[in-house]
Amino acid sequence: MALPLLILAVPAVIAGFFNIGGGFSHLVEGALPDELRHGAPDIYGGIVAVSLVMAFGGIGAAAAIYHARRPSAEEVRAKLGPLPGVVEAKYYLDFIAETVIVRWILNGVIQRAAQLVDTYIIDFAVDQFAESVRRAGDAMRRVEAGYVQGYTSLFLAGVVIAVVVIAVLGTGVLER
């Protein structure tokens, strides 16, 4: 794994030298629209120095622990106290995601809200629709009982309704 990183480090260093003196920014100067262009960045020497010291210190400490085994990983772990446990637990983000977000919010609040909507809105609507279908079935059962008198009465009622509709629409009663 070290060899590919070393191979990739060479073009990275060359690319860094390419921009010394603004070579890269001069190359892409006209490529950006006006609203995305800005001036040269402000570089603060103190911040750069502190970050470089910290980076090289971390690299040196990692190399000493990995290659020289001094101090041992156990000694470093003991000196850091609870910090390795927090980092190994990934800052407890998995615990927070599983317990707070999934169990409390999704399984608790949202599941309860969905249950209330299902019980009091959806079930009510389905029950009311089923009740209306049952009542319509009861009414149709009385009509379709096989009695000729019932059929004749419905036929006569339909004729009367048709005559009234034709009379109302044909005479223009609704237009007055």
Tab-separated table of C-alpha atoms in Angstrom:
chain	number	residue	atom	x	y	z
A	1	MET	CA	0.000	0.000	0.000
A	2	ALA	CA	2.935	2.305	0.605
A	3	LEU	CA	4.230	1.993	-2.967
A	4	PRO	CA	1.077	3.359	-4.668
A	5	LEU	CA	1.030	6.271	-2.222
A	6	LEU	CA	4.663	7.062	-2.978
A	7	ILE	CA	3.969	6.889	-6.711
A	8	LEU	CA	0.995	9.257	-6.335
A	9	ALA	CA	3.020	11.642	-4.165
A	10	VAL	CA	5.402	12.513	-7.020
A	11	PRO	CA	2.771	14.033	-9.374
A	12	ALA	CA	1.137	15.741	-6.391
A	13	VAL	CA	4.378	17.532	-5.535
A	14	ILE	CA	4.962	18.444	-9.204
A	15	ALA	CA	1.416	19.815	-9.444
A	16	GLY	CA	2.078	21.919	-6.361
A	17	PHE	CA	5.214	23.421	-7.916
A	18	PHE	CA	3.259	24.145	-11.099
A	19	ASN	CA	1.210	26.787	-9.293
A	20	ILE	CA	4.150	28.678	-7.803
A	21	GLY	CA	3.981	32.158	-9.212
A	22	GLY	CA	0.333	31.812	-10.209
A	23	GLY	CA	0.905	29.594	-13.245
A	24	PHE	CA	-2.278	27.586	-12.832
A	25	SER	CA	-4.470	30.558	-11.955
A	26	HIS	CA	-3.147	32.386	-15.027
A	27	LEU	CA	-3.987	29.314	-17.140
A	28	VAL	CA	-7.640	29.185	-16.025
A	29	GLU	CA	-8.105	32.933	-15.627
A	30	GLY	CA	-10.758	33.354	-18.311
A	31	ALA	CA	-12.575	30.086	-17.648
A	32	LEU	CA	-14.662	31.279	-14.701
A	33	PRO	CA	-17.624	33.656	-15.011
A	34	ASP	CA	-17.206	37.079	-13.410
A	35	GLU	CA	-19.373	36.304	-10.365
A	36	LEU	CA	-17.139	33.348	-9.413
A	37	ARG	CA	-13.814	35.181	-9.716
A	38	HIS	CA	-12.159	36.597	-6.649
A	39	GLY	CA	-8.845	38.051	-5.700
A	40	ALA	CA	-5.776	36.281	-4.392
A	41	PRO	CA	-6.297	34.474	-1.089
A	42	ASP	CA	-4.934	35.954	2.120
A	43	ILE	CA	-2.218	33.770	3.596
A	44	TYR	CA	-1.376	34.179	7.267
A	45	GLY	CA	2.119	32.938	8.074
A	46	GLY	CA	1.349	32.075	11.693
A	47	ILE	CA	-1.546	29.807	10.780
A	48	VAL	CA	0.525	28.128	8.074
A	49	ALA	CA	3.437	27.581	10.481
A	50	VAL	CA	1.241	26.138	13.251
A	51	SER	CA	-0.552	23.801	10.842
A	52	LEU	CA	2.755	22.609	9.360
A	53	VAL	CA	4.260	21.974	12.806
A	54	MET	CA	1.162	20.000	13.821
A	55	ALA	CA	1.143	18.024	10.565
A	56	PHE	CA	4.829	17.118	10.729
A	57	GLY	CA	4.520	16.345	14.450
A	58	GLY	CA	1.641	13.965	13.756
A	59	ILE	CA	3.535	12.343	10.901
A	60	GLY	CA	6.626	11.935	13.112
A	61	ALA	CA	4.625	10.520	16.018
A	62	ALA	CA	2.829	8.073	13.735
A	63	ALA	CA	6.119	6.984	12.150
A	64	ALA	CA	7.741	6.508	15.574
A	65	ILE	CA	4.842	4.442	16.874
A	66	TYR	CA	4.508	2.388	13.693
A	67	HIS	CA	8.155	1.758	12.809
A	68	ALA	CA	10.124	2.050	16.036
A	69	ARG	CA	7.328	0.784	18.315
A	70	ARG	CA	8.343	3.504	20.796
A	71	PRO	CA	6.232	4.338	22.643
A	72	SER	CA	4.084	1.267	22.228
A	73	ALA	CA	0.484	1.629	21.126
A	74	GLU	CA	-0.652	0.492	24.584
A	75	GLU	CA	1.410	3.242	26.269
A	76	VAL	CA	-0.055	5.889	23.968
A	77	ARG	CA	-3.559	4.565	24.614
A	78	ALA	CA	-3.017	4.684	28.376
A	79	LYS	CA	-1.740	8.278	28.242
A	80	LEU	CA	-4.666	9.501	26.119
A	81	GLY	CA	-7.229	8.345	28.685
A	82	PRO	CA	-10.818	8.067	27.412
A	83	LEU	CA	-10.060	9.620	23.997
A	84	PRO	CA	-9.270	6.319	22.174
A	85	GLY	CA	-12.573	4.861	23.356
A	86	VAL	CA	-14.472	7.871	22.056
A	87	VAL	CA	-12.713	7.677	18.706
A	88	GLU	CA	-13.199	3.886	18.462
A	89	ALA	CA	-16.909	4.428	19.132
A	90	LYS	CA	-16.866	6.927	16.232
A	91	TYR	CA	-17.769	9.783	18.584
A	92	TYR	CA	-20.905	7.781	19.495
A	93	LEU	CA	-22.553	8.827	16.232
A	94	ASP	CA	-23.788	5.276	15.562
A	95	PHE	CA	-25.340	5.171	19.023
A	96	ILE	CA	-27.005	8.545	18.485
A	97	ALA	CA	-28.248	7.569	15.040
A	98	GLU	CA	-29.581	4.191	16.201
A	99	THR	CA	-31.035	5.200	19.549
A	100	VAL	CA	-32.192	8.768	19.088
A	101	ILE	CA	-33.048	8.970	15.412
A	102	VAL	CA	-34.209	5.433	14.638
A	103	ARG	CA	-35.687	4.225	17.927
A	104	TRP	CA	-37.055	7.413	19.455
A	105	ILE	CA	-37.942	9.526	16.430
A	106	LEU	CA	-38.733	7.014	13.675
A	107	ASN	CA	-40.037	4.131	15.771
A	108	GLY	CA	-41.506	6.329	18.472
A	109	VAL	CA	-42.888	9.610	17.243
A	110	ILE	CA	-43.397	8.948	13.533
A	111	GLN	CA	-44.705	5.424	14.098
A	112	ARG	CA	-47.200	6.702	16.687
A	113	ALA	CA	-48.327	9.510	14.355
A	114	ALA	CA	-48.764	7.028	11.504
A	115	GLN	CA	-50.727	4.725	13.795
A	116	LEU	CA	-53.040	7.587	14.818
A	117	VAL	CA	-53.593	8.614	11.188
A	118	ASP	CA	-54.286	4.990	10.267
A	119	THR	CA	-56.672	4.413	13.163
A	120	TYR	CA	-58.633	7.647	13.151
A	121	ILE	CA	-58.540	8.793	9.510
A	122	ILE	CA	-57.895	5.895	7.147
A	123	ASP	CA	-59.798	3.248	9.110
A	124	PHE	CA	-62.690	5.687	9.627
A	125	ALA	CA	-62.878	6.447	5.891
A	126	VAL	CA	-62.730	2.758	4.953
A	127	ASP	CA	-65.342	1.845	7.571
A	128	GLN	CA	-67.672	4.613	6.361
A	129	PHE	CA	-67.288	3.503	2.754
A	130	ALA	CA	-67.994	-0.111	3.742
A	131	GLU	CA	-71.071	0.988	5.684
A	132	SER	CA	-72.387	2.946	2.688
A	133	VAL	CA	-71.838	-0.082	0.425
A	134	ARG	CA	-73.669	-2.280	2.956
A	135	ARG	CA	-76.618	0.133	3.088
A	136	ALA	CA	-76.737	0.337	-0.710
A	137	GLY	CA	-76.723	-3.463	-0.801
A	138	ASP	CA	-79.602	-3.586	1.678
A	139	ALA	CA	-81.598	-1.172	-0.478
A	140	MET	CA	-80.838	-3.104	-3.660
A	141	ARG	CA	-81.776	-6.369	-1.965
A	142	ARG	CA	-85.263	-5.019	-1.287
A	143	VAL	CA	-85.607	-3.859	-4.893
A	144	GLU	CA	-84.277	-7.092	-6.395
A	145	ALA	CA	-86.460	-9.401	-4.318
A	146	GLY	CA	-88.400	-10.811	-7.303
A	147	TYR	CA	-91.690	-9.007	-6.714
A	148	VAL	CA	-93.285	-7.817	-9.960
A	149	GLN	CA	-95.084	-5.020	-8.093
A	150	GLY	CA	-91.711	-3.593	-7.024
A	151	TYR	CA	-90.374	-3.674	-10.574
A	152	THR	CA	-93.546	-1.961	-11.867
A	153	SER	CA	-93.310	0.735	-9.194
A	154	LEU	CA	-89.663	1.469	-10.084
A	155	PHE	CA	-90.525	1.524	-13.801
A	156	LEU	CA	-93.374	3.989	-13.160
A	157	ALA	CA	-91.123	6.175	-10.969
A	158	GLY	CA	-88.503	6.257	-13.743
A	159	VAL	CA	-91.102	7.254	-16.345
A	160	VAL	CA	-92.402	10.062	-14.110
A	161	ILE	CA	-88.857	11.365	-13.496
A	162	ALA	CA	-88.072	11.248	-17.232
A	163	VAL	CA	-91.312	13.120	-18.118
A	164	VAL	CA	-90.615	15.799	-15.499
A	165	VAL	CA	-87.023	16.282	-16.697
A	166	ILE	CA	-88.101	16.533	-20.347
A	167	ALA	CA	-90.899	18.947	-19.438
A	168	VAL	CA	-88.621	21.168	-17.365
A	169	LEU	CA	-85.796	21.222	-19.897
A	170	GLY	CA	-88.080	21.424	-22.937
A	171	THR	CA	-90.200	24.337	-21.721
A	172	GLY	CA	-87.325	26.467	-20.474
A	173	VAL	CA	-88.592	26.660	-16.894
A	174	LEU	CA	-85.044	26.830	-15.576
A	175	GLU	CA	-84.133	29.760	-17.812
A	176	ARG	CA	-86.773	32.127	-16.321
